[in-house]
Amino acid sequence: TAPHLLRNFCIIAHIDHGKSTLADRMLQLTGVVDSRAMRAQYLDRMDIERERGITIKSQAVRMPWGVTGDDGVESAYALNMIDTPGHVDFTYEVSRSLAACEGAVLLVDAAQGIEAQTLANLYLALENDLTIIPVLNKIDLPAAQPEKYAEELANLIGGDPEDCLRVSGKTGAGVVELLDRIVADIPAPTGDPTAPARAMIFDSVYDTYRGVVTYVRVVDGQLSPRERILMMSTRATHELLEIGVSAPEPTPTRGLGVGEVGYLITGVKDVRQSRVGDTVTNAHKPASDELGGYRDPKPMVFSGLYPIDGSDYPVLRDALDRLKLNDAALVYEPETSAALGFGFRCGFLGLLHLEIVRERLEREFTLDLISTAPNVVYDVTMEDGTEHVVTNPSEYPAGKIREVREPVVRATILTPNEFVGGIMELCQSRRGALQGMDYLSEDRVEMRYTLPLAEIVFDFFDQLKSKTRGYASLDYETTGDAPADLVKVDILLQGETVDAFSAIVHKDKAYSYGVMMAGKLKDLIPRQQFEVPIQAAVGSRIIARETVRAMRKDVLAKCYGGDISRKRKLLEKQKEGKKRMKTIGRVDVPQEAFIAALSSD
Ligand code: GDP
Ligand code: MG
C-alpha cells in the first residue's frame, strides 16, 4: 500500500476503559474478523491476559477501510492498529509501540474519566509527536458523564470539548465515525523509499512452530523476502524466510515498504536475537544510522524462586529456559539458600512482570513455588572504593560502606481531591517527594511524586487503593537512582542467620521490620526441645527479640501401656513430619513457616 493510503495508530487507555472491546468492534466493522470467528478480546491471545484482562504483549493488525472523498471517489485505506501493553512495567515496550505510529486514540471511560495510566501513556504519545484523537467510551452506560469528561479531556490536551468523539465499544455506536476520523486526522507516514531499509522492531514473540516472529514498522526503504537483514544493535545477520502482515492471521506479502507495519520470520529461536527497539536494515546495503531509542531491557525487581518440592528443581530450570525464549527482560541465575534449598535469583521489569512469570511457571509447568520478598538493585560503594551490585539482600557486603544508591521512580497519582491528604501522608511515610500537583477538573487532582522504587515494591499500590477506597490510580516510571540511608536487617534463629529473611531497608524502618518479622516467626515456629531465641539484627546490634519457649515434645507419652505397633506408627509419623522440616542450626522449621512468613498479609 502506498504511504498516503496508510494510517498507523494505537489506542491508549487506562486498564478496563475498553480498549480490547473497541478493538474487537473495529475488527468486525472493517470485516477482517467475521462475527462467527469473533470471540471477545480477539487480540489478547495469552490465557493469562484474558483471565486478568490485561494486555501483556502488543500485537499489530491491518484493517482495510474505504473512505469516499469529496469528489465521490472511494479510496481504499489500510489502517494498522498497534496494540500497546497497558502496564507500567512495560513502559519501554509501550514507548516503542507508540513510536511505530503517527497517531493515538486516547480512550477514556465516560463513567470514570482520566486515570493515571491514561496520563502516563498520553505523555509518552506526546513525546513521540503523535496526533491525539480524544474519545469517550462506554456512552451506553447510564452512569456515563460525557459532558464532564469531554471538558476534562479538552483541558488536558487543548481543543474543543465538542471535538471529543463519543463511542461505545459494546454497542458499536460511533465506531464508524472514529475510523473515518483516524483517516482524516492522523497523518500518513513519510519516509524515503529509495534509502537503505530501516525498520523498527516494536515487538518480538516466540512461537513454537515458527520460531521468533518479529513485528516491525518500516521507516525507509523496503524489506523483501529471501534477502539478508542486519540487526543494527547486535550486527547479527539473518535471512528473511517470510515477511507479511497480520490481517489478523499472518498473511505473507512480497515485501514491506515505507510506513508499513508487519512481521518478519528469520528462523531465530530466541527473542534476544530480535530485540524491541532495535533497527532492522538490509545486510548488503545497510543504513548508516539506527533509528533512535534502542535500550537494553533492565530488570529492576529481584526475587528468589524456589520449588516447594526440592526434586522439582530441574523442572524449574527447564521452565525458566523456556520462558526466556519469549521474554527478553527475564534474567535468572542459580542460588542456594540454607532455608529454602536450591532455587534461582530472578530479575524482573517490575512487580507485575514478576507475578506473570511466577503464575506462568505454576500454571504451565505445574510447579509449586516459594518466592522471597521482592527487592530492588542496590549499588554499594565501600570506603576503599570497591563497588558491589546487590540483587540479593543476603549478599549485602559487610564492612565500611561509603554510599548506597537505590532506584527512584517518577510516579503519577490521580485522585478525587478528598484523598489528597491521605495520599500525601502515605507518600511521605514512603520517603516520597512531591514534585507538583494539578487540578484536572474541580474535583480531580494529578499528583506527581518521586519515590524510591523499593517503597513501591512493598505493597504501595494496595495501601493507595485502601486509603482512597479504590479511587486513586497510579503509574510510574524509573528515572535513575539516588543515595539513601539503608541498612541490612538479618533475622536470626538461635544465633543463625536465616538468609531468606534478610532485607535491605531504610535506617528508620529497620526496627519495625525486625519487630514484625520476629513476631511473625514466633507464631510460626513450633516449640522445640529447647528454647529458641528469634532475633533481628543490624550488623552485630540486636534490635528486636522474641522467644519460642521450650517444650518436651514426647510423642510416646501419649501411649499408655505397651502397644508396640502403635508406638512405631507414631515414631514413623514424627519422622515423616521431619522430612518437610528445614534445619537452621539446631532448629527444625517446617517449610510452611517459611511460606507463611514470606507471604505478605
Ligand atoms: P481494556 O482493559 O481497556 O482492554 O478493557 P476491556 O475491553 O477488557 O473492557 C473492560 C470492561 O468494560 C469489560 O467488562 C467490557 O465488557 C466493558 N466495556 C468495554 N467497552 C464497553 C462499552 O462501550 N460499554 C459498556 N457498557 N461496557 C464496556
Ligand atoms: Mg485489554
Short mmCIF file of N, CA and C in Angstrom, two decimals, residues 488-492 514 535-544:
data_model
loop_
_atom_site.label_atom_id
_atom_site.label_comp_id
_atom_site.label_asym_id
_atom_site.label_seq_id
_atom_site.Cartn_x
_atom_site.Cartn_y
_atom_site.Cartn_z
N LYS A 488 21.11 -3.36 56.29
CA LYS A 488 20.58 -4.71 56.15
C LYS A 488 20.12 -5.22 57.51
N VAL A 489 18.90 -5.74 57.54
CA VAL A 489 18.40 -6.36 58.77
C VAL A 489 18.44 -7.87 58.58
N ASP A 490 19.09 -8.58 59.51
CA ASP A 490 19.10 -10.04 59.48
C ASP A 490 18.16 -10.58 60.53
N ILE A 491 17.61 -11.76 60.24
CA ILE A 491 16.78 -12.43 61.22
C ILE A 491 17.52 -13.69 61.65
N LEU A 492 17.71 -13.86 62.95
CA LEU A 492 18.49 -14.99 63.46
C LEU A 492 17.62 -15.94 64.29
N GLY A 514 12.24 -5.50 61.89
CA GLY A 514 12.74 -6.53 62.80
C GLY A 514 11.65 -7.03 63.75
N GLN A 535 15.91 -13.36 66.78
CA GLN A 535 16.44 -12.01 66.91
C GLN A 535 16.48 -11.30 65.57
N ALA A 536 16.35 -9.99 65.61
CA ALA A 536 16.59 -9.18 64.42
C ALA A 536 17.83 -8.37 64.71
N ALA A 537 18.73 -8.29 63.73
CA ALA A 537 20.00 -7.61 63.96
C ALA A 537 20.39 -6.75 62.77
N VAL A 538 21.02 -5.60 63.10
CA VAL A 538 21.68 -4.81 62.07
C VAL A 538 23.16 -4.94 62.38
N GLY A 539 23.91 -5.61 61.51
CA GLY A 539 25.29 -5.94 61.83
C GLY A 539 25.29 -6.79 63.09
N SER A 540 26.05 -6.37 64.12
CA SER A 540 26.10 -7.18 65.34
C SER A 540 25.15 -6.64 66.40
N ARG A 541 24.40 -5.59 66.05
CA ARG A 541 23.50 -4.98 67.02
C ARG A 541 22.12 -5.63 66.94
N ILE A 542 21.64 -6.17 68.08
CA ILE A 542 20.32 -6.79 68.12
C ILE A 542 19.27 -5.69 68.31
N ILE A 543 18.27 -5.66 67.42
CA ILE A 543 17.27 -4.59 67.53
C ILE A 543 15.90 -5.10 67.96
N ALA A 544 15.68 -6.42 67.92
CA ALA A 544 14.40 -6.97 68.38
C ALA A 544 14.61 -8.42 68.77
#
